Short mmCIF file of the C-alpha atoms (twelve columns), coordinates in Angstrom:
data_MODEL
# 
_entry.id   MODEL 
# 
loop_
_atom_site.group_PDB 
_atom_site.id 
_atom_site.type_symbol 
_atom_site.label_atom_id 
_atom_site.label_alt_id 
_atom_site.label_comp_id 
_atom_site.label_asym_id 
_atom_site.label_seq_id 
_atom_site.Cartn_x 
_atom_site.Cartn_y 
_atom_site.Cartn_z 
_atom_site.pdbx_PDB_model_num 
ATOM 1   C CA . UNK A 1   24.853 -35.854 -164.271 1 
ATOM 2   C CA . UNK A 2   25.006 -38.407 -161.387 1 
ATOM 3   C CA . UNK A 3   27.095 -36.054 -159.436 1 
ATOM 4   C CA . UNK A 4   24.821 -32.981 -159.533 1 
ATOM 5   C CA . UNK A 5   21.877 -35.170 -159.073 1 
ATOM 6   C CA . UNK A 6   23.639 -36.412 -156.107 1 
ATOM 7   C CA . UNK A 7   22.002 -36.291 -152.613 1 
ATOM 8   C CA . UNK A 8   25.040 -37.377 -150.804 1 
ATOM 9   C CA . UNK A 9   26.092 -34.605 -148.904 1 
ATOM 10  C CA . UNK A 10  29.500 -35.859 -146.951 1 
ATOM 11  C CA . UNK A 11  31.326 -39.117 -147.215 1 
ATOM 12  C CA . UNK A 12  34.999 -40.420 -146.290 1 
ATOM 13  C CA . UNK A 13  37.994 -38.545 -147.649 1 
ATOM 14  C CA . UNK A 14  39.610 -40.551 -150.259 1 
ATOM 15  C CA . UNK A 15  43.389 -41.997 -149.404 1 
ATOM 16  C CA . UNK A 16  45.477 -43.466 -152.398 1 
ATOM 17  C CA . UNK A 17  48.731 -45.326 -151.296 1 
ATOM 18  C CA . UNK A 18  49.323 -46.567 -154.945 1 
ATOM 19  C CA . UNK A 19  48.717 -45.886 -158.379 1 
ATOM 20  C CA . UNK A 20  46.619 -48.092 -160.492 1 
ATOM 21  C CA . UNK A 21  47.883 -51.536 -160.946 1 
ATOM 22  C CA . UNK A 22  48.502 -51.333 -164.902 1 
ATOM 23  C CA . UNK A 23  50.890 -48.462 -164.217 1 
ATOM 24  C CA . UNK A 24  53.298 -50.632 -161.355 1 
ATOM 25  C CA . UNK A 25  53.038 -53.575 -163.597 1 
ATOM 26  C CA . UNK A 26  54.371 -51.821 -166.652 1 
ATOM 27  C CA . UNK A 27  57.141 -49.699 -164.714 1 
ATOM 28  C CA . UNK A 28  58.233 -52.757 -163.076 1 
ATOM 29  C CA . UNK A 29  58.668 -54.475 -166.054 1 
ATOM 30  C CA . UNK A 30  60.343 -51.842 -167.993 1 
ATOM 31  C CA . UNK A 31  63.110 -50.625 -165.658 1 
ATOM 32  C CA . UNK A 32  63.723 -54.551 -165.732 1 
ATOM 33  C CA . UNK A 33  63.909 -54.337 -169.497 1 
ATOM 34  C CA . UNK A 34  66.390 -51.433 -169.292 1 
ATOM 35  C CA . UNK A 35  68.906 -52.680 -167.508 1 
ATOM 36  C CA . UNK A 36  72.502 -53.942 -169.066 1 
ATOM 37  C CA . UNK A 37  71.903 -57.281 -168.485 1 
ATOM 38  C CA . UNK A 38  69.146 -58.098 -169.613 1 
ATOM 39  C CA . UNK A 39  69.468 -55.895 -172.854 1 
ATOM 40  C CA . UNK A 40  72.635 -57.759 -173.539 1 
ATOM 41  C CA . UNK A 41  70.359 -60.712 -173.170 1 
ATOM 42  C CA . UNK A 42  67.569 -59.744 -175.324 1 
ATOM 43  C CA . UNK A 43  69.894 -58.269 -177.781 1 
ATOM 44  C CA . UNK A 44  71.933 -61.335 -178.181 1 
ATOM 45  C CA . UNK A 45  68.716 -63.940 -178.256 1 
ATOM 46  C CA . UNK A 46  67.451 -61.710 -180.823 1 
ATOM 47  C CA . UNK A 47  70.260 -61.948 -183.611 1 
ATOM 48  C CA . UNK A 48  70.955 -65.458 -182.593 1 
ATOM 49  C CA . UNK A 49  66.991 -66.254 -183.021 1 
ATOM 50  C CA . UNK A 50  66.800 -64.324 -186.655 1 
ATOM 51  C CA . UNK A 51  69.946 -65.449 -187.435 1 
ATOM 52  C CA . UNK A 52  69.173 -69.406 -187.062 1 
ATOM 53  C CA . UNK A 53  66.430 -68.576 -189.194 1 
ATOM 54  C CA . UNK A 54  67.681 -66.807 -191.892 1 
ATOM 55  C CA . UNK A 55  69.310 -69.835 -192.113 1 
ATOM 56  C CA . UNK A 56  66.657 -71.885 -192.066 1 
ATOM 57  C CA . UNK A 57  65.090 -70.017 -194.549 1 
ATOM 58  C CA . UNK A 58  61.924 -69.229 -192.220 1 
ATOM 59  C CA . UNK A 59  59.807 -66.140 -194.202 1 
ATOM 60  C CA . UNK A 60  59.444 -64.426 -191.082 1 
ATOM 61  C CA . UNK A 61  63.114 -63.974 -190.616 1 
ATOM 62  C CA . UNK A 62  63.679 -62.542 -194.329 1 
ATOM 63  C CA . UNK A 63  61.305 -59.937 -193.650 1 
ATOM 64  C CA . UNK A 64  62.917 -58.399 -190.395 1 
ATOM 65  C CA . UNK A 65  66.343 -56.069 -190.858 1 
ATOM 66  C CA . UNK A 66  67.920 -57.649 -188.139 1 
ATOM 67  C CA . UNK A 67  70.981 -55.426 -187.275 1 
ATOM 68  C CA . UNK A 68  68.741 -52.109 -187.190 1 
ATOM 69  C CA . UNK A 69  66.371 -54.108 -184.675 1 
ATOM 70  C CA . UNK A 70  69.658 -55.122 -182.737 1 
ATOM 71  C CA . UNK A 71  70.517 -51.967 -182.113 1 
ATOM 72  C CA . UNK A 72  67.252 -50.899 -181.489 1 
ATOM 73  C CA . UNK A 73  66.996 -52.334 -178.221 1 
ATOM 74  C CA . UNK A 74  70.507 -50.631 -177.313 1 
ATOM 75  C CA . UNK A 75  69.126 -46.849 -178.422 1 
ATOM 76  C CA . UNK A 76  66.443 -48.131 -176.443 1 
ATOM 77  C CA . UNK A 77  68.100 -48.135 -173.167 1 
ATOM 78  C CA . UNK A 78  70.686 -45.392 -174.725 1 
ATOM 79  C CA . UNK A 79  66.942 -43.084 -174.887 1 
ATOM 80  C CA . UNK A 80  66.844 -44.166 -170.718 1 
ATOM 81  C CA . UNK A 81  70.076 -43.123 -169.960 1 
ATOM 82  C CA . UNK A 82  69.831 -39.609 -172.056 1 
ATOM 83  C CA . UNK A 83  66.481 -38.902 -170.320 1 
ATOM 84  C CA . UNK A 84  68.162 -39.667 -166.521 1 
ATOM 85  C CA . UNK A 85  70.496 -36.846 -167.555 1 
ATOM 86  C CA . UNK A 86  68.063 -34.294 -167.588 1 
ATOM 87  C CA . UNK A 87  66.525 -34.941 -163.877 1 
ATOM 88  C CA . UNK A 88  66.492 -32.267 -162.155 1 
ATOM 89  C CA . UNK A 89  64.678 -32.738 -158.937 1 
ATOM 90  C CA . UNK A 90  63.005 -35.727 -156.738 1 
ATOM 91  C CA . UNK A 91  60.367 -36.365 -154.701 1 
ATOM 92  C CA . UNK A 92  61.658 -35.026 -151.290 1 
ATOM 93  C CA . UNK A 93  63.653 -31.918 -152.910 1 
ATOM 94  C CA . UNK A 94  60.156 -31.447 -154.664 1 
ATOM 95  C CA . UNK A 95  57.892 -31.196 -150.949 1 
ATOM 96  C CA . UNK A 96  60.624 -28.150 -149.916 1 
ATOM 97  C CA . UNK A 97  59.097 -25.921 -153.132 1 
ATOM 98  C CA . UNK A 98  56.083 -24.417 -154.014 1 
ATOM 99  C CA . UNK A 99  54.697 -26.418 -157.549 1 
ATOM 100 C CA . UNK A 100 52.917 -27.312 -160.350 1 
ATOM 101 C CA . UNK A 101 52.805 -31.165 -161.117 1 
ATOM 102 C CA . UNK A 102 52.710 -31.519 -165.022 1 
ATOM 103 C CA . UNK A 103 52.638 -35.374 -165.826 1 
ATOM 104 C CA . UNK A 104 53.762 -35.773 -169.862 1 
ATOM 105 C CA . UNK A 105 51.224 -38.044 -171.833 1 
ATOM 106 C CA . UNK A 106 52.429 -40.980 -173.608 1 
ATOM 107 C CA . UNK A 107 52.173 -40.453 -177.624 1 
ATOM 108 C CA . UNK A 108 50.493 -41.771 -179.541 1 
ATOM 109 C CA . UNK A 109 48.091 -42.536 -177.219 1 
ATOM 110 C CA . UNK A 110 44.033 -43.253 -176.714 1 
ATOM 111 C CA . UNK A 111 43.812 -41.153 -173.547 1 
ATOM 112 C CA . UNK A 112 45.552 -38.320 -175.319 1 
ATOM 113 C CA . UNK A 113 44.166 -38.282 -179.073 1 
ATOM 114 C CA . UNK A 114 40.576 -39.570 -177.933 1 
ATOM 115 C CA . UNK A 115 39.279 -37.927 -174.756 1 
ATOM 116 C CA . UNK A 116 41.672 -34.834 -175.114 1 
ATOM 117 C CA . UNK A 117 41.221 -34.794 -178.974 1 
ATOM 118 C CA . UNK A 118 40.439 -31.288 -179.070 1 
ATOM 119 C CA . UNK A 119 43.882 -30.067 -177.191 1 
ATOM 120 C CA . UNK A 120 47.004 -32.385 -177.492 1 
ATOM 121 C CA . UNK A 121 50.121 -30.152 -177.539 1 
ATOM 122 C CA . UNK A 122 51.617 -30.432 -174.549 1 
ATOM 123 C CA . UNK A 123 54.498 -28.555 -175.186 1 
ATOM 124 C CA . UNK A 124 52.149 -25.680 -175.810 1 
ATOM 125 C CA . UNK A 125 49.968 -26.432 -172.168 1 
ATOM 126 C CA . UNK A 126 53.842 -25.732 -170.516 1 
ATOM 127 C CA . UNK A 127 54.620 -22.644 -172.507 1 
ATOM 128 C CA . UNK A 128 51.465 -21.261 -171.058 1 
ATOM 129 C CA . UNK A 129 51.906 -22.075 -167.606 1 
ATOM 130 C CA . UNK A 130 55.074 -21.129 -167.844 1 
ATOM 131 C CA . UNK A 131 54.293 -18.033 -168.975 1 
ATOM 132 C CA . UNK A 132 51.758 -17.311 -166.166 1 
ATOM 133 C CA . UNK A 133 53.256 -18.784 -163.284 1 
ATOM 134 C CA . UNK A 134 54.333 -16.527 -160.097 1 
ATOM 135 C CA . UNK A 135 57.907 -16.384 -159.705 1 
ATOM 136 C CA . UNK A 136 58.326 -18.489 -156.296 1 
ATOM 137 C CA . UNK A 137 56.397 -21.127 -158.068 1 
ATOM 138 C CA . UNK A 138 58.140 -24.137 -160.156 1 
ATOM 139 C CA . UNK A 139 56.217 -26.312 -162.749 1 
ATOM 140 C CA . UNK A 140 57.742 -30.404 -162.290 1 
ATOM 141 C CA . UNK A 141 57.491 -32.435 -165.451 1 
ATOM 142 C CA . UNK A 142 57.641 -36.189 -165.348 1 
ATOM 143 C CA . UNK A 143 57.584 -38.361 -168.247 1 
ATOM 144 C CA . UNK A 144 55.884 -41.632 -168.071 1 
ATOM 145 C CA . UNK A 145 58.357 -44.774 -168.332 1 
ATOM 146 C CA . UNK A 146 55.838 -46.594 -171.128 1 
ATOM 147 C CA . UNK A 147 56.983 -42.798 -173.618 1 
ATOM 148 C CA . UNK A 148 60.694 -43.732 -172.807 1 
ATOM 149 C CA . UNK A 149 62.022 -43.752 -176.665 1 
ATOM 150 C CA . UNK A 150 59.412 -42.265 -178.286 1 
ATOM 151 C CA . UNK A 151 60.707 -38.189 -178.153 1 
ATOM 152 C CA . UNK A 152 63.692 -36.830 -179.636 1 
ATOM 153 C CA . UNK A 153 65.837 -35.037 -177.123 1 
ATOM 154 C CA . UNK A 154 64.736 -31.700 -178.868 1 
ATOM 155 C CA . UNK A 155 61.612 -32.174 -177.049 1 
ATOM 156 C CA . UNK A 156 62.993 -32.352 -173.875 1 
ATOM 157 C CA . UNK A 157 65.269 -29.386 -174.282 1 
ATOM 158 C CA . UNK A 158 62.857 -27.124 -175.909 1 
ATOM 159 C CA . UNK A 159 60.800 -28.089 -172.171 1 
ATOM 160 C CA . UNK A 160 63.941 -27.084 -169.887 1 
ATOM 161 C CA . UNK A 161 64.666 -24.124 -172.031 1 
ATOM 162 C CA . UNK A 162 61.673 -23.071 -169.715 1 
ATOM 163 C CA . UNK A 163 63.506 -21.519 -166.274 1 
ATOM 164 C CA . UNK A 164 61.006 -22.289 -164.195 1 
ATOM 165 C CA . UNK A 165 60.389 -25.993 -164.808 1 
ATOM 166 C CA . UNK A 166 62.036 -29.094 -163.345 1 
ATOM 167 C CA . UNK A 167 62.500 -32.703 -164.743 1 
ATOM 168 C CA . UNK A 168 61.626 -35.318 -162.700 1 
ATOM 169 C CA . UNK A 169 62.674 -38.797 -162.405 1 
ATOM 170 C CA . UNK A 170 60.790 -41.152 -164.480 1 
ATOM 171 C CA . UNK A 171 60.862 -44.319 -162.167 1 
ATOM 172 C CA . UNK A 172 59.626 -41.921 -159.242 1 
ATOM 173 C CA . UNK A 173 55.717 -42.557 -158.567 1 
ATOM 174 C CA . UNK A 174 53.447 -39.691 -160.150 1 
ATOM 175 C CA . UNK A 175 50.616 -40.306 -156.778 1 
ATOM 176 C CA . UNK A 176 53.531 -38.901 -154.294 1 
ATOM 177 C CA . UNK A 177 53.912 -35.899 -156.935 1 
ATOM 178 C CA . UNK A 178 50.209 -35.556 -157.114 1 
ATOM 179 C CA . UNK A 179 50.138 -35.340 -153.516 1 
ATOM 180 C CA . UNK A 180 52.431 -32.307 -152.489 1 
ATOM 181 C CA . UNK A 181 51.488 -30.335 -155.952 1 
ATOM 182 C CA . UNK A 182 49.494 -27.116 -154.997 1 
ATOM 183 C CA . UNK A 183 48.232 -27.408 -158.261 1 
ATOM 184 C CA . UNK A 184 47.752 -30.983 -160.819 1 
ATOM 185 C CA . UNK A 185 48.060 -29.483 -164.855 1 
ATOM 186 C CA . UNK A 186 46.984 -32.062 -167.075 1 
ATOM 187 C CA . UNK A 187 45.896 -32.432 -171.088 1 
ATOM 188 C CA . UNK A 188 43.992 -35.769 -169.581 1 
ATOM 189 C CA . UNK A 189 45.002 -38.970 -167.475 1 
ATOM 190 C CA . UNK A 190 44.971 -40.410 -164.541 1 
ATOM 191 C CA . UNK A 191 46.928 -38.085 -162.183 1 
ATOM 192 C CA . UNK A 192 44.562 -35.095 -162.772 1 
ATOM 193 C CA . UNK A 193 41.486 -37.984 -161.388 1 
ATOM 194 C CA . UNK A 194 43.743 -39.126 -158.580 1 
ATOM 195 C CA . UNK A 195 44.481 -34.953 -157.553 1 
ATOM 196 C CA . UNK A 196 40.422 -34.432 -158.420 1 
ATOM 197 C CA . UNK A 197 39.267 -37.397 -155.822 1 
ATOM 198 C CA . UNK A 198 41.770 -36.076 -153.507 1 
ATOM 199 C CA . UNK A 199 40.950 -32.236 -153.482 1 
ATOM 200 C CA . UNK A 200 43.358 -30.772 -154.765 1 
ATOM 201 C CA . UNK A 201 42.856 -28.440 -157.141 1 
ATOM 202 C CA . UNK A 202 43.578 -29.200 -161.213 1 
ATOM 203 C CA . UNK A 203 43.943 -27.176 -164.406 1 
ATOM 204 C CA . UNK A 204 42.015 -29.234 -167.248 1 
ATOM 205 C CA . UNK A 205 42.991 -28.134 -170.819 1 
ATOM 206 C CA . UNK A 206 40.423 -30.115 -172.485 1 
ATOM 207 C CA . UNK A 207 36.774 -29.943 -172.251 1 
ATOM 208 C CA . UNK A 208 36.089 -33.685 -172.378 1 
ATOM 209 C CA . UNK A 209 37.649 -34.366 -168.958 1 
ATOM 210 C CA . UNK A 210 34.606 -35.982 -167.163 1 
ATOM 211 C CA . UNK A 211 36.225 -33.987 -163.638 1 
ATOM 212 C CA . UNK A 212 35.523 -31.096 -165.293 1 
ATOM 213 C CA . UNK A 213 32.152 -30.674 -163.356 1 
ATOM 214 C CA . UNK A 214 34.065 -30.747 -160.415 1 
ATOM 215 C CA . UNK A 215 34.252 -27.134 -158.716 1 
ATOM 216 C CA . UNK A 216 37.806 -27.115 -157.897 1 
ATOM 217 C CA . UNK A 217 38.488 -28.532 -161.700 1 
ATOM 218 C CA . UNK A 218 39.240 -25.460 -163.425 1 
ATOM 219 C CA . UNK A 219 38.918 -26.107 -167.162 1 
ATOM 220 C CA . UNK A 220 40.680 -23.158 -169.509 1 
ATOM 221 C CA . UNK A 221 39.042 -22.418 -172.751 1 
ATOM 222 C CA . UNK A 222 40.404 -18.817 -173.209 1 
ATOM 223 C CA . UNK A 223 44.769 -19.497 -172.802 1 
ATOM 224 C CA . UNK A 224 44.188 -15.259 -172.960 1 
ATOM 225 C CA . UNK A 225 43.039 -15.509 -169.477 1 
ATOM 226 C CA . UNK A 226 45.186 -18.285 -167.738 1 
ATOM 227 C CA . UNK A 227 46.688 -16.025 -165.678 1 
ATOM 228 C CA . UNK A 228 43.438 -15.191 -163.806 1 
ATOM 229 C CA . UNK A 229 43.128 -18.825 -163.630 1 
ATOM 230 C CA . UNK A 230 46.193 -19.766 -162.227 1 
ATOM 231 C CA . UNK A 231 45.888 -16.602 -159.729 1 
ATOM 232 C CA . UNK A 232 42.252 -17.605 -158.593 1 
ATOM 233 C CA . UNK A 233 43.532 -21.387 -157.613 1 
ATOM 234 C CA . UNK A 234 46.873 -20.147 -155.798 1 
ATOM 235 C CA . UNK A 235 44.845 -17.061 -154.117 1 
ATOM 236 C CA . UNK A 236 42.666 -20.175 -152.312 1 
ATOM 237 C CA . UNK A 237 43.774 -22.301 -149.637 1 
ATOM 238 C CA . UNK A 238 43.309 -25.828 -151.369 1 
ATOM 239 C CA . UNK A 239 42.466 -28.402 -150.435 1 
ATOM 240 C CA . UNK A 240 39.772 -27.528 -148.684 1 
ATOM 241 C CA . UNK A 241 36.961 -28.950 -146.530 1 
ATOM 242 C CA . UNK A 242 34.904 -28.668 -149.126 1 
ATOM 243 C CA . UNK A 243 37.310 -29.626 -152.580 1 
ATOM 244 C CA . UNK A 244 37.924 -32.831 -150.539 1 
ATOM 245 C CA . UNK A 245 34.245 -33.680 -149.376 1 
ATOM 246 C CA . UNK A 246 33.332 -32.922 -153.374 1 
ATOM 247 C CA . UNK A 247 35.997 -35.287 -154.844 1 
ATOM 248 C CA . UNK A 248 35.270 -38.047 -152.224 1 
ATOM 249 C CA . UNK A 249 31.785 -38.016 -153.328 1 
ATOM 250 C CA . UNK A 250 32.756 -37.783 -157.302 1 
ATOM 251 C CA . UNK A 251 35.119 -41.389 -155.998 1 
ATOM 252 C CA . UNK A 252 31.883 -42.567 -154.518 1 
ATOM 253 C CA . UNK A 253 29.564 -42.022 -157.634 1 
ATOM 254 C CA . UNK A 254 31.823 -43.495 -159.783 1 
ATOM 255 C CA . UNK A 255 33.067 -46.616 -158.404 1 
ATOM 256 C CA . UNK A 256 29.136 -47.105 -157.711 1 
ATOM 257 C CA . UNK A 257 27.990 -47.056 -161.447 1 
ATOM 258 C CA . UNK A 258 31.112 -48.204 -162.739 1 
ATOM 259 C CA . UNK A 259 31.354 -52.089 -164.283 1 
ATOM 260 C CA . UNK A 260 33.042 -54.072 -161.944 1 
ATOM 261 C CA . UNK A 261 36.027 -55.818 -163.326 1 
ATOM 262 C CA . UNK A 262 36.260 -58.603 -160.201 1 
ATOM 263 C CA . UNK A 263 39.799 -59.808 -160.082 1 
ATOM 264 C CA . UNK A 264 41.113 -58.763 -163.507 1 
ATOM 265 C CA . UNK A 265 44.207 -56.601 -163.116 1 
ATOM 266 C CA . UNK A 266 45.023 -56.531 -166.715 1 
ATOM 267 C CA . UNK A 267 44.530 -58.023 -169.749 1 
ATOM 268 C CA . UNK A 268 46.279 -61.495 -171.269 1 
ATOM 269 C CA . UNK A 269 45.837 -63.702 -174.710 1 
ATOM 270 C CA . UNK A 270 43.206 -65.801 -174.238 1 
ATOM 271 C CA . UNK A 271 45.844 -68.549 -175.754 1 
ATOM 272 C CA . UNK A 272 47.967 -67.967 -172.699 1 
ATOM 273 C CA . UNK A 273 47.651 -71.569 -170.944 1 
ATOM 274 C CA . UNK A 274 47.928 -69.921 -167.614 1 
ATOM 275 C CA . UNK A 275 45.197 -67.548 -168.184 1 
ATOM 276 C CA . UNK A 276 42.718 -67.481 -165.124 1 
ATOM 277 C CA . UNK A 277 39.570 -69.099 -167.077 1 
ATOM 278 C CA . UNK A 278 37.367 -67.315 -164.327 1 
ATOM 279 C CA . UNK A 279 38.691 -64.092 -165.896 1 
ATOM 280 C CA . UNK A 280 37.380 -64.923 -169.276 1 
ATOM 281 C CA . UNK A 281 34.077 -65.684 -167.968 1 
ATOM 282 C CA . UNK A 282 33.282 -62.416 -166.065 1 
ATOM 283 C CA . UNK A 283 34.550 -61.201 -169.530 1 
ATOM 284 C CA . UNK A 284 32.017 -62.820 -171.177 1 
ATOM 285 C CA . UNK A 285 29.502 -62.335 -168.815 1 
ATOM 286 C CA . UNK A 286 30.407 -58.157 -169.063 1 
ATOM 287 C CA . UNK A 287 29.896 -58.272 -172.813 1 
ATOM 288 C CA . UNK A 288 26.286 -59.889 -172.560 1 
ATOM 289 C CA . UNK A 289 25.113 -57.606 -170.339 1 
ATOM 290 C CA . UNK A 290 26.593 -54.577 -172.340 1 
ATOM 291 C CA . UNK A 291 24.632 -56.085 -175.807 1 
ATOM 292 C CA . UNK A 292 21.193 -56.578 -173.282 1 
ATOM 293 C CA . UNK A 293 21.566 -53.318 -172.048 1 
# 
């Protein structure tokens, strides 16, 4: 509603360098995670941790099968290793080839099951791009580090049984994707907003995808008719003057009404003692103001 009511007619393109901040700060920390070292570290401190308790006869420790959690960690970074294999292009190979950017969602997930609650199978979004996709066109599928463990390699092989889709590498950034696709294809997320602000056209397959009002958003209802869909976006010359003035504006109007969270990156315990006591305040402060309101 605030964007149709707008009156702004043009503002400054949008520029992202970087992703958002929660997404560096968990890939940064999980690559870290998966390395040899340190899960031969974490490994090890774990068995020697349960074990010292077991023997001190701690409840905690009774109630945790310790070798299965062991090698948990190992399948873990075993999962990494399987999922490297199936890479099949990278971010400068990619800018040489006409493409679709397809960004996996993490399940289970809130983004996923809550805003796109009313489409979620994202195996079946591919099958119908795939289906309808010229034949000089590719469709590049990344998977997001934080879903690293959570799919059985079935899933990724039923995906590549697809000829014209590549695998990209998970530790790559999804914004430099984003930013040579011709086309974003999303179930929800944060790399169909980043293509939206930016102008490039995006397939939506849900209908509660706030971009959605956006004219080069092209939300499909009827998978019948995805083929005109796809056609109609590849026939245009995107982005245009007008795609990029629109999601500029869309930037504008939302970072204008949205709460602003001050310094606050991300989330800690309140118990932590080097939480930033400022943080809990504007916290506080945001929570009075919702109940007033």
């Amino acid at each position: 509603q605030l964007f149709e009511k707008s009156k702004i007619k043009k503002v400054k393109k949008v520029k992202l360098e970087l992703p958002v901040n929660a997404h560096l700060a968990s890939k940064k920390r999980l690559t870290r995670i998966l390395s040899f070292h340190n899960t031969l570290f974490r490994s090890v401190y774990f068995l020697l941790q349960h074990i010292y308790g077991r023997l001190k006869g701690n409840t905690k420790s009774k109630n945790i099968f310790i070798i299965r959690n062991f090698i948990g960690l190992w399948r873990y970074r075993n999962d990494f290793l399987k999922l490297k294999k199936f890479i099949s292009i990278n971010v400068e190979q990619a800018k040489n080839i006409n493409y679709i950017y397809f960004p996996l969602i993490t399940e289970p997930e809130v983004a996923l099951h809550g805003i796109s609650s009313d489409f979620f199978f994202q195996l079946s979004a591919l099958n119908i791009l795939s289906r309808d996709l010229p034949s000089n066109y590719r469709i590049i599928v990344k998977e997001p580090v934080l879903a690293i463990g959570r799919r059985p390699n079935q899933f990724y092989e039923q995906i590549l049984a697809l000829k014209n889709i590549l695998f990209a590498d998970p530790s790559e950034l999804g914004l430099d994707y984003v930013k040579n696709a011709k086309v974003v294809a999303c179930l929800t997320g944060t790399s169909m907003w980043e293509a939206a602000v930016l102008g490039i056209p995006v397939i939506s397959f849900s209908k509660n995808n706030i971009i959605n009002c956006l004219n080069h958003v092209y939300y499909i209802s009827n998978f019948h008719n995805s083929d005109k869909v796809i056609a109609q976006i590849l026939n245009k010359k995107y982005p245009t003057e007008k795609s990029k003035n629109d999601g500029a504006i869309f930037y504008k109007i939302y970072n204008d009404n949205a709460i602003d969270m001050k310094s606050i990156k991300e989330f800690h315990s309140w118990k932590e003692p080097s939480i930033n006591k400022n943080n809990v305040y504007i916290v506080h402060k945001l929570v009075e103001k919702f109940f007033k309101e």
